Short mmCIF file of C-alpha atoms in Angstrom, two decimals:
data_model
loop_
_atom_site.label_atom_id
_atom_site.label_comp_id
_atom_site.label_asym_id
_atom_site.label_seq_id
_atom_site.Cartn_x
_atom_site.Cartn_y
_atom_site.Cartn_z
CA UNK A 22 -136.93 92.32 62.99
CA UNK A 23 -134.73 92.37 66.10
CA UNK A 24 -132.04 90.30 64.36
CA UNK A 25 -131.98 92.75 61.44
CA UNK A 26 -131.58 95.68 63.83
CA UNK A 27 -128.62 94.08 65.63
CA UNK A 28 -126.83 93.05 62.43
CA UNK A 29 -123.43 94.79 62.19
CA UNK A 30 -123.25 97.77 59.87
CA UNK A 31 -121.00 97.16 56.87
CA UNK A 32 -118.48 99.95 56.27
CA UNK A 33 -118.00 100.77 52.60
CA UNK A 34 -114.81 102.67 51.80
CA UNK A 35 -115.81 104.68 48.72
CA UNK A 36 -113.13 106.21 46.51
CA UNK A 37 -113.54 108.53 43.54
CA UNK A 38 -110.80 108.35 40.93
CA UNK A 39 -111.51 111.99 40.10
CA UNK A 40 -110.44 114.67 42.56
CA UNK A 41 -112.23 117.47 40.67
CA UNK A 42 -114.75 119.35 42.86
CA UNK A 43 -117.72 118.95 40.51
CA UNK A 44 -116.79 115.41 39.48
CA UNK A 45 -119.59 113.10 38.38
CA UNK A 46 -117.82 110.33 40.25
CA UNK A 47 -117.86 112.27 43.49
CA UNK A 48 -121.56 112.81 42.77
CA UNK A 49 -122.09 109.07 42.38
CA UNK A 50 -120.51 108.49 45.78
CA UNK A 51 -122.67 111.17 47.40
CA UNK A 52 -125.72 109.57 45.81
CA UNK A 53 -124.63 106.16 47.09
CA UNK A 54 -124.38 107.56 50.62
CA UNK A 55 -127.88 109.03 50.32
CA UNK A 56 -129.31 105.76 48.97
CA UNK A 57 -127.78 103.81 51.86
CA UNK A 58 -129.08 106.28 54.43
CA UNK A 59 -132.56 106.34 52.90
CA UNK A 60 -133.20 102.73 52.00
CA UNK A 61 -130.37 100.25 52.70
CA UNK A 62 -130.13 99.51 56.43
CA UNK A 63 -126.79 98.07 57.50
CA UNK A 64 -124.68 99.71 54.78
CA UNK A 65 -122.69 102.91 55.41
CA UNK A 66 -120.62 104.84 52.87
CA UNK A 67 -117.35 106.40 54.04
CA UNK A 68 -115.92 108.63 51.30
CA UNK A 69 -112.12 108.39 51.41
CA UNK A 70 -110.59 111.52 49.87
CA UNK A 71 -107.39 110.70 47.96
CA UNK A 72 -106.56 114.25 46.83
CA UNK A 73 -103.89 114.85 49.49
CA UNK A 74 -101.98 111.59 49.05
CA UNK A 75 -98.43 112.30 47.85
CA UNK A 76 -97.25 110.59 44.70
CA UNK A 77 -95.88 107.18 45.58
CA UNK A 78 -92.21 107.45 46.47
CA UNK A 79 -90.63 104.79 48.67
CA UNK A 80 -88.14 107.40 49.89
CA UNK A 81 -91.07 108.72 51.97
CA UNK A 82 -91.28 105.42 53.86
CA UNK A 83 -89.12 105.18 56.98
CA UNK A 84 -88.55 102.29 59.37
CA UNK A 85 -88.98 102.09 63.11
CA UNK A 86 -87.87 98.86 64.78
CA UNK A 87 -88.20 97.06 61.45
CA UNK A 88 -91.75 98.30 60.82
CA UNK A 89 -92.55 100.53 57.86
CA UNK A 90 -93.68 104.07 58.69
CA UNK A 91 -95.62 106.00 56.07
CA UNK A 92 -96.32 109.74 55.86
CA UNK A 93 -99.21 110.61 58.25
CA UNK A 94 -101.76 111.21 55.48
CA UNK A 95 -100.88 107.83 53.96
CA UNK A 96 -101.03 106.08 57.36
CA UNK A 97 -104.51 107.54 57.92
CA UNK A 98 -105.68 106.42 54.47
CA UNK A 99 -104.28 102.90 54.91
CA UNK A 100 -106.00 102.59 58.31
CA UNK A 101 -109.38 103.48 56.79
CA UNK A 102 -108.93 100.99 53.96
CA UNK A 103 -107.92 98.29 56.43
CA UNK A 104 -111.00 98.90 58.61
CA UNK A 105 -113.44 98.78 55.70
CA UNK A 106 -115.62 95.74 55.08
CA UNK A 107 -115.82 96.40 51.34
CA UNK A 108 -115.04 98.99 48.67
CA UNK A 109 -116.91 101.14 46.17
CA UNK A 110 -114.79 102.60 43.38
CA UNK A 111 -116.15 105.41 41.21
CA UNK A 112 -113.66 105.18 38.39
CA UNK A 113 -113.39 107.65 35.51
CA UNK A 114 -111.60 106.61 32.33
CA UNK A 115 -108.44 108.41 31.26
CA UNK A 116 -106.68 107.10 28.14
CA UNK A 117 -108.36 103.67 28.32
CA UNK A 118 -107.34 103.21 31.97
CA UNK A 119 -107.92 104.36 35.53
CA UNK A 120 -106.76 107.78 36.71
CA UNK A 121 -103.37 108.57 38.20
CA UNK A 122 -104.80 109.54 41.62
CA UNK A 123 -106.69 106.23 41.89
CA UNK A 124 -103.67 104.14 40.87
CA UNK A 125 -101.58 106.08 43.39
CA UNK A 126 -104.10 105.31 46.17
CA UNK A 127 -104.25 101.63 45.25
CA UNK A 128 -100.46 101.39 45.33
CA UNK A 129 -100.01 103.21 48.66
CA UNK A 130 -102.44 100.86 50.43
CA UNK A 131 -100.82 97.74 48.98
CA UNK A 132 -97.23 98.23 50.17
CA UNK A 133 -96.16 95.93 53.00
CA UNK A 134 -99.49 94.88 54.47
CA UNK A 135 -101.96 94.78 51.57
CA UNK A 136 -104.89 96.68 53.06
CA UNK A 137 -107.21 95.71 50.17
CA UNK A 138 -106.77 91.97 50.50
CA UNK A 139 -109.64 89.50 50.55
CA UNK A 140 -112.46 92.05 50.59
CA UNK A 141 -115.34 92.64 48.14
CA UNK A 142 -115.61 95.63 45.86
CA UNK A 143 -117.87 97.23 43.28
CA UNK A 144 -117.11 99.63 40.43
CA UNK A 145 -119.31 102.42 39.07
CA UNK A 146 -118.42 104.69 36.15
CA UNK A 147 -119.61 107.74 34.23
CA UNK A 148 -118.30 109.20 31.01
CA UNK A 149 -118.59 109.10 27.24
CA UNK A 150 -119.23 106.27 24.82
CA UNK A 151 -118.68 103.16 26.97
CA UNK A 152 -119.21 105.30 30.10
CA UNK A 153 -115.88 104.38 31.70
CA UNK A 154 -116.17 100.67 30.94
CA UNK A 155 -112.54 100.24 29.91
CA UNK A 156 -111.30 101.77 33.17
CA UNK A 157 -113.62 99.43 35.03
CA UNK A 158 -112.12 96.38 33.36
CA UNK A 159 -108.58 97.63 33.92
CA UNK A 160 -109.39 98.15 37.60
CA UNK A 161 -110.64 94.57 37.74
CA UNK A 162 -107.26 93.40 36.40
CA UNK A 163 -105.42 95.37 39.09
CA UNK A 164 -107.83 93.89 41.64
CA UNK A 165 -106.65 90.39 40.77
CA UNK A 166 -103.21 91.14 42.22
CA UNK A 167 -104.63 93.17 45.12
CA UNK A 168 -106.99 90.28 45.97
CA UNK A 169 -110.14 92.41 45.74
CA UNK A 170 -113.23 90.31 44.96
CA UNK A 171 -115.37 92.43 42.64
CA UNK A 172 -119.07 91.78 42.16
CA UNK A 173 -119.91 90.91 38.56
CA UNK A 174 -123.50 92.10 38.33
CA UNK A 175 -125.13 94.53 38.06
CA UNK A 176 -122.83 96.92 36.22
CA UNK A 177 -123.26 100.70 36.19
CA UNK A 178 -121.81 102.66 33.27
CA UNK A 179 -123.40 106.09 32.86
CA UNK A 180 -123.12 107.81 29.47
CA UNK A 181 -123.04 111.35 30.76
CA UNK A 182 -122.49 113.76 27.88
CA UNK A 183 -126.09 114.85 27.41
CA UNK A 184 -127.12 118.36 26.39
CA UNK A 185 -129.08 119.53 28.32
CA UNK A 186 -127.61 117.51 31.22
CA UNK A 187 -129.71 114.47 32.04
CA UNK A 188 -127.70 112.66 34.69
CA UNK A 189 -125.70 115.25 36.67
CA UNK A 190 -126.10 118.93 37.53
CA UNK A 191 -123.31 121.54 37.28
CA UNK A 192 -122.03 120.57 40.75
CA UNK A 193 -121.71 116.90 39.80
CA UNK A 194 -124.78 115.77 41.76
CA UNK A 195 -126.73 112.82 40.38
CA UNK A 196 -130.17 114.04 39.25
CA UNK A 197 -131.42 111.00 37.35
CA UNK A 198 -133.76 108.75 39.33
CA UNK A 199 -133.38 105.76 37.01
CA UNK A 200 -129.60 105.84 37.53
CA UNK A 201 -130.14 106.18 41.29
CA UNK A 202 -132.29 103.03 41.18
CA UNK A 203 -129.55 101.22 39.26
CA UNK A 204 -126.99 102.42 41.80
CA UNK A 205 -129.12 100.98 44.60
CA UNK A 206 -129.03 97.57 42.90
CA UNK A 207 -125.23 97.72 42.79
CA UNK A 208 -125.10 98.57 46.49
CA UNK A 209 -127.51 95.79 47.43
CA UNK A 210 -125.40 93.32 45.45
CA UNK A 211 -122.24 94.52 47.20
CA UNK A 212 -123.94 94.20 50.59
CA UNK A 213 -125.13 90.65 49.89
CA UNK A 214 -121.75 89.56 48.52
CA UNK A 215 -119.92 91.02 51.53
CA UNK A 216 -122.18 89.15 53.96
CA UNK A 217 -121.63 85.98 51.96
CA UNK A 218 -117.84 86.26 52.06
CA UNK A 219 -117.79 87.17 55.75
CA UNK A 220 -119.82 84.05 56.60
CA UNK A 221 -117.06 81.90 55.08
CA UNK A 222 -114.49 83.20 57.58
#
């Protein structure tokens, strides 16, 4: 019991690919934070907002003594990514791929020092038909180059276009307990995989 209490808390940098206020994906991240606080000791969700990141433009990068200097909002984002133990991506699907804001965030934190490198990640999705599955698989492909080690199981694709709403309320909050239970399994898997990788260091 004492050992469990002194175990370091894992910091999960959680990013929603949707920057809409009532986004289901923002709701999934809020639910993940609640699940961790309620029933997963040692796992903490830090929601990284990507809405204010400028579009990637290397003209915005300056140099100081040979070191790259990014715009302040980008520097702050990169620092949070670098400090994270693992990542949780809530990734909507746009045109069979990930969203522009998410791709922009991934690119900004990979220039120079790759802040994503050699850390675990998990992907959760909500949407129609396949529930964002194609964006999830595209994100996995991008993760190969970024050296993100994604968990394979369990997967969470939420088919969300129910009338009346079954999974999310009008503010994007997750209201389905079965989905919350599935989300907990994803988080537990991410926690276990992160501990496993860290032990290899």
